[in-house]
Structure formats: C-alpha cells, structure tokens
Amino acid sequence: MSLHMGSTDQVRHEIVAVCQRFYQRGFIAGTEGNVSVRLAPDRVWITPSGCHKGMIRAEDLLLIDASGNVCLGQGRPSSETPMHLMLYRRRVDIQAVVHAHPPIATSLTVAGYELNTSLLPEAVVALGTVPTVPYQMPTTWEFGTVVSDAMQHAAAALLENHGAVAVGASLQDALNIMETVERAAQIFYLAHTLGRVQPLPPEALHALQALRPS
Ligand SMILES: [Zn+2]
C-alpha cells in the first residue's frame, strides 16, 4: 500500500486503509484507535467516536475545524480529538496523526520499560528518541497538551498504560512510524525474554544517527 495526499475522497480512503491495517495487525480492537489527516490549516479529517475501525467506511469520517467543530459528516469526532488538534497546533510540519494500542509497545509501558530505539538500525534512523508520556486521563485537552509537549521533536511517543501515538508529514509516514515502534518493542521484548539485550556498538550507533533527518 502506498499512500499519497490527494483529493478529499482519496484522503478518506487512505484513512480507512490505515484503520484496517491497524485492526488486521492487532494494533487496535473494538472501537480503539483514531486516525486523522490535516487537509488544510483549519480542516482535519478524523475518525468518529465509538466506531469499529476495522469496519469503518469512508463516509463515516468527519471533517472538523481546528476547534473540533464538525464541518461535514454525521456523529461525534474521536474522543481523542483534543490530542490530534494539539499536535497539529504545535507541529506545523505534520499532516497526519495516528493513535493505536499496539500490544507489545503498550505492554512495555505497563511493565515500566521505556522504548529503547538504539538496538536496531531501522529504529535508530526512523524513530530517534521515543518519549514515554506519564499516564494522563485520555480524551482531555490536558492530555493533548502533555502529549504535544513531549512530541515537539518526536515522531512517536508511548503513552503510559495506554498505547502509542505517531505523527508524520504524510499518513504513510505516520503508519510507518507506528509499525516501526511496535517492531522495536517486539524485538526488545523477545531479546529480553531470551535473557540478553545486546546494544549496537557506539560507533555503529553514531553512524546511524548521522542518517537521521535534522
Ligand atoms: Zn487510546
């Protein structure tokens, strides 16, 4: 699947495709998760509240303004709308926000582990540092403020005892980041279970970090 920003119809179909991908990969269950794309400075397509994202249709999506008012569509926007809007306010460089509960990454936060992104080349280059946001009541503007504070320079964050958020210059970028977060968490978990976590040598790490976009 390759995602490109385009017409409104195309953007909605891309959001549906990402929701389905998250469901198929087990990153969400039931009505969990939310996805948005910034169409214009004051217009965001976002998934609705209370909807099973594995079965979502393009016509279920809502177009909202920068305050969260519905401009187009039926129903209520995602309960995590404040978090999406706070991220768009703070990050002019992003066009997409995805939130899911990938099981291994989420389990790390429940077990009190940070995500170590310096163990795998792909994670070093694609993710950089992934902060863990201390638990905060979801759905609130305070939650949105804390998450956006932590993600001023981050492509992803883990949400303690909750899940993960990824942002990107495109929806494809945000999806890639979320998948890479879960992969890094999975490999750490398996290595830890095997009994030894061997870091990359410092010189290898420095060479990879130099590849990160500034
Ligand atoms: Zn959540």
Tab-separated table of C-alpha atoms and ligand atoms in Angstrom:
chain	number	residue	atom	x	y	z
A	1	MET	CA	0.000	0.000	0.000
A	2	SER	CA	1.344	3.389	-0.922
A	3	LEU	CA	-0.342	6.498	0.387
A	4	HIS	CA	-0.292	9.913	-1.226
A	5	MET	CA	-2.081	13.067	-0.228
A	6	GLY	CA	-4.615	13.957	-2.846
A	7	SER	CA	-8.287	14.660	-3.208
A	8	THR	CA	-10.641	14.570	-0.257
A	9	ASP	CA	-12.023	11.227	-1.475
A	10	GLN	CA	-8.549	9.799	-1.740
A	11	VAL	CA	-7.571	11.022	1.750
A	12	ARG	CA	-10.670	9.406	3.260
A	13	HIS	CA	-9.920	6.104	1.559
A	14	GLU	CA	-6.342	6.279	2.824
A	15	ILE	CA	-7.574	6.796	6.390
A	16	VAL	CA	-9.871	3.772	6.042
A	17	ALA	CA	-6.949	1.708	4.708
A	18	VAL	CA	-4.776	2.656	7.701
A	19	CYS	CA	-7.585	1.817	10.170
A	20	GLN	CA	-7.971	-1.589	8.528
A	21	ARG	CA	-4.228	-2.148	8.630
A	22	PHE	CA	-4.133	-1.339	12.357
A	23	TYR	CA	-7.007	-3.744	13.013
A	24	GLN	CA	-5.506	-6.523	10.905
A	25	ARG	CA	-2.177	-6.155	12.706
A	26	GLY	CA	-3.860	-6.282	16.124
A	27	PHE	CA	-2.859	-2.706	16.966
A	28	ILE	CA	-6.498	-1.913	17.864
A	29	ALA	CA	-9.580	-3.869	18.977
A	30	GLY	CA	-13.229	-2.945	19.358
A	31	THR	CA	-13.624	0.809	18.999
A	32	GLU	CA	-9.994	1.595	19.880
A	33	GLY	CA	-7.680	3.865	17.927
A	34	ASN	CA	-8.046	7.043	15.915
A	35	VAL	CA	-6.553	8.463	12.743
A	36	SER	CA	-6.564	11.968	11.287
A	37	VAL	CA	-5.182	13.880	8.323
A	38	ARG	CA	-4.829	17.666	8.100
A	39	LEU	CA	-6.392	18.739	4.820
A	40	ALA	CA	-5.932	22.500	5.302
A	41	PRO	CA	-4.841	24.720	8.238
A	42	ASP	CA	-8.393	24.717	9.655
A	43	ARG	CA	-9.679	21.380	8.324
A	44	VAL	CA	-8.906	17.872	9.585
A	45	TRP	CA	-10.422	14.534	8.556
A	46	ILE	CA	-10.767	12.345	11.640
A	47	THR	CA	-12.283	9.005	12.586
A	48	PRO	CA	-15.562	9.104	14.545
A	49	SER	CA	-16.063	8.165	18.172
A	50	GLY	CA	-17.459	4.739	19.056
A	51	CYS	CA	-16.851	3.157	15.659
A	52	HIS	CA	-15.130	-0.179	14.960
A	53	LYS	CA	-12.115	0.942	12.915
A	54	GLY	CA	-11.714	-2.448	11.265
A	55	MET	CA	-15.126	-1.976	9.627
A	56	ILE	CA	-15.049	1.787	9.103
A	57	ARG	CA	-16.189	3.273	5.771
A	58	ALA	CA	-15.050	6.481	4.081
A	59	GLU	CA	-18.477	8.044	4.665
A	60	ASP	CA	-18.106	7.528	8.442
A	61	LEU	CA	-15.225	10.026	8.654
A	62	LEU	CA	-15.772	13.556	9.909
A	63	LEU	CA	-14.308	16.828	8.701
A	64	ILE	CA	-13.641	19.111	11.672
A	65	ASP	CA	-12.163	22.582	12.147
A	66	ALA	CA	-9.204	23.482	14.382
A	67	SER	CA	-11.509	23.760	17.405
A	68	GLY	CA	-13.077	20.328	16.867
A	69	ASN	CA	-16.411	21.504	15.451
A	70	VAL	CA	-17.877	19.145	12.844
A	71	CYS	CA	-17.992	20.734	9.368
A	72	LEU	CA	-19.027	17.631	7.443
A	73	GLY	CA	-20.311	14.180	8.389
A	74	GLN	CA	-22.587	12.558	10.926
A	75	GLY	CA	-21.805	11.706	14.537
A	76	ARG	CA	-19.160	12.759	17.033
A	77	PRO	CA	-15.471	13.042	16.239
A	78	SER	CA	-12.967	10.808	18.046
A	79	SER	CA	-12.807	11.273	21.801
A	80	GLU	CA	-9.069	11.873	21.275
A	81	THR	CA	-9.752	14.879	19.021
A	82	PRO	CA	-8.088	17.266	21.552
A	83	MET	CA	-4.817	15.303	21.296
A	84	HIS	CA	-4.900	15.374	17.474
A	85	LEU	CA	-5.670	19.104	17.384
A	86	MET	CA	-2.989	19.979	19.955
A	87	LEU	CA	-0.413	18.066	17.897
A	88	TYR	CA	-1.437	19.942	14.706
A	89	ARG	CA	-1.233	23.276	16.570
A	90	ARG	CA	2.254	22.600	17.883
A	91	ARG	CA	3.641	20.849	14.806
A	92	VAL	CA	3.247	22.758	11.538
A	93	ASP	CA	5.465	20.107	9.912
A	94	ILE	CA	2.960	17.241	10.308
A	95	GLN	CA	-0.108	16.333	8.244
A	96	ALA	CA	-1.179	13.087	9.938
A	97	VAL	CA	-1.670	11.724	13.466
A	98	VAL	CA	-2.330	8.070	14.296
A	99	HIS	CA	-3.106	6.611	17.705
A	100	ALA	CA	-3.335	2.901	18.477
A	101	HIS	CA	-2.736	0.391	21.260
A	102	PRO	CA	-0.061	-1.881	19.752
A	103	PRO	CA	0.215	-4.684	22.302
A	104	ILE	CA	3.978	-5.041	22.797
A	105	ALA	CA	4.737	-1.301	22.915
A	106	THR	CA	1.801	-0.788	25.264
A	107	SER	CA	2.944	-3.710	27.433
A	108	LEU	CA	6.374	-2.111	27.815
A	109	THR	CA	4.775	0.928	29.448
A	110	VAL	CA	2.631	-1.274	31.703
A	111	ALA	CA	5.790	-3.112	32.786
A	112	GLY	CA	7.609	0.180	33.368
A	113	TYR	CA	10.045	-0.021	30.428
A	114	GLU	CA	10.993	2.786	28.072
A	115	LEU	CA	11.286	2.017	24.348
A	116	ASN	CA	14.992	1.588	23.624
A	117	THR	CA	15.322	2.708	19.995
A	118	SER	CA	19.109	2.276	19.879
A	119	LEU	CA	19.098	-1.512	19.424
A	120	LEU	CA	18.124	-1.781	15.741
A	121	PRO	CA	19.348	0.224	12.720
A	122	GLU	CA	15.840	0.933	11.400
A	123	ALA	CA	14.649	2.191	14.775
A	124	VAL	CA	17.682	4.461	15.241
A	125	VAL	CA	17.180	6.112	11.849
A	126	ALA	CA	13.378	6.196	11.632
A	127	LEU	CA	12.408	6.840	15.244
A	128	GLY	CA	15.150	8.687	17.096
A	129	THR	CA	14.074	9.124	20.706
A	130	VAL	CA	10.564	7.932	21.584
A	131	PRO	CA	9.487	9.523	24.876
A	132	THR	CA	7.075	7.856	27.283
A	133	VAL	CA	4.313	10.237	28.348
A	134	PRO	CA	3.348	9.694	32.017
A	135	TYR	CA	-0.217	8.475	32.433
A	136	GLN	CA	-2.794	11.203	31.965
A	137	MET	CA	-6.563	10.938	31.661
A	138	PRO	CA	-7.204	10.276	27.933
A	139	THR	CA	-9.565	12.428	25.824
A	140	THR	CA	-8.854	15.668	27.732
A	141	TRP	CA	-7.190	18.855	26.473
A	142	GLU	CA	-4.684	18.440	29.333
A	143	PHE	CA	-3.775	15.041	27.869
A	144	GLY	CA	-3.384	16.661	24.445
A	145	THR	CA	-1.132	19.330	25.931
A	146	VAL	CA	1.121	16.830	27.705
A	147	VAL	CA	1.414	14.616	24.600
A	148	SER	CA	2.153	17.540	22.278
A	149	ASP	CA	4.720	18.925	24.758
A	150	ALA	CA	6.521	15.573	24.730
A	151	MET	CA	6.368	15.302	20.917
A	152	GLN	CA	7.767	18.691	19.910
A	153	HIS	CA	10.699	16.901	18.270
A	154	ALA	CA	9.489	13.299	18.303
A	155	ALA	CA	7.880	11.203	15.579
A	156	ALA	CA	6.280	8.906	18.156
A	157	ALA	CA	5.525	8.622	21.839
A	158	LEU	CA	4.445	5.827	24.135
A	159	LEU	CA	1.526	6.644	26.406
A	160	GLU	CA	1.978	5.045	29.806
A	161	ASN	CA	-0.574	2.273	30.499
A	162	HIS	CA	-2.423	3.290	27.332
A	163	GLY	CA	-0.803	2.988	23.869
A	164	ALA	CA	1.215	4.913	21.311
A	165	VAL	CA	0.965	7.955	19.031
A	166	ALA	CA	2.808	8.599	15.770
A	167	VAL	CA	2.874	11.660	13.524
A	168	GLY	CA	4.163	12.257	10.015
A	169	ALA	CA	4.435	14.600	7.073
A	170	SER	CA	2.072	12.111	5.410
A	171	LEU	CA	-0.288	9.388	6.591
A	172	GLN	CA	2.083	6.807	5.124
A	173	ASP	CA	4.928	8.249	7.247
A	174	ALA	CA	2.819	8.079	10.415
A	175	LEU	CA	1.816	4.473	9.660
A	176	ASN	CA	5.450	3.524	9.027
A	177	ILE	CA	6.482	5.078	12.344
A	178	MET	CA	3.759	3.241	14.295
A	179	GLU	CA	4.766	-0.089	12.730
A	180	THR	CA	8.448	0.570	13.484
A	181	VAL	CA	7.626	1.421	17.119
A	182	GLU	CA	5.839	-1.903	17.557
A	183	ARG	CA	8.632	-3.804	15.792
A	184	ALA	CA	11.288	-2.224	18.053
A	185	ALA	CA	9.176	-3.056	21.113
A	186	GLN	CA	8.670	-6.638	19.900
A	187	ILE	CA	12.370	-7.262	19.286
A	188	PHE	CA	13.309	-5.786	22.664
A	189	TYR	CA	10.681	-7.957	24.330
A	190	LEU	CA	11.876	-11.131	22.615
A	191	ALA	CA	15.563	-10.415	23.313
A	192	HIS	CA	14.749	-9.611	26.933
A	193	THR	CA	12.797	-12.868	27.172
A	194	LEU	CA	15.782	-14.743	25.724
A	195	GLY	CA	17.818	-13.277	28.567
A	196	ARG	CA	20.200	-10.769	26.969
A	197	VAL	CA	19.815	-7.394	25.276
A	198	GLN	CA	22.943	-6.607	23.305
A	199	PRO	CA	23.268	-2.946	22.225
A	200	LEU	CA	24.682	-1.751	18.923
A	201	PRO	CA	28.333	-0.716	19.231
A	202	PRO	CA	28.691	3.073	19.880
A	203	GLU	CA	30.399	3.729	16.527
A	204	ALA	CA	27.618	1.924	14.652
A	205	LEU	CA	25.052	3.938	16.587
A	206	HIS	CA	26.747	7.245	15.739
A	207	ALA	CA	26.913	6.352	12.038
A	208	LEU	CA	23.188	5.557	12.035
A	209	GLN	CA	22.247	8.685	13.992
A	210	ALA	CA	24.019	10.768	11.340
A	211	LEU	CA	21.465	9.439	8.824
A	212	ARG	CA	18.551	10.917	10.761
A	213	PRO	CA	16.881	13.913	9.145
A	214	SER	CA	17.668	17.026	11.236
B	1	ZN	ZN	-6.196	5.153	23.213
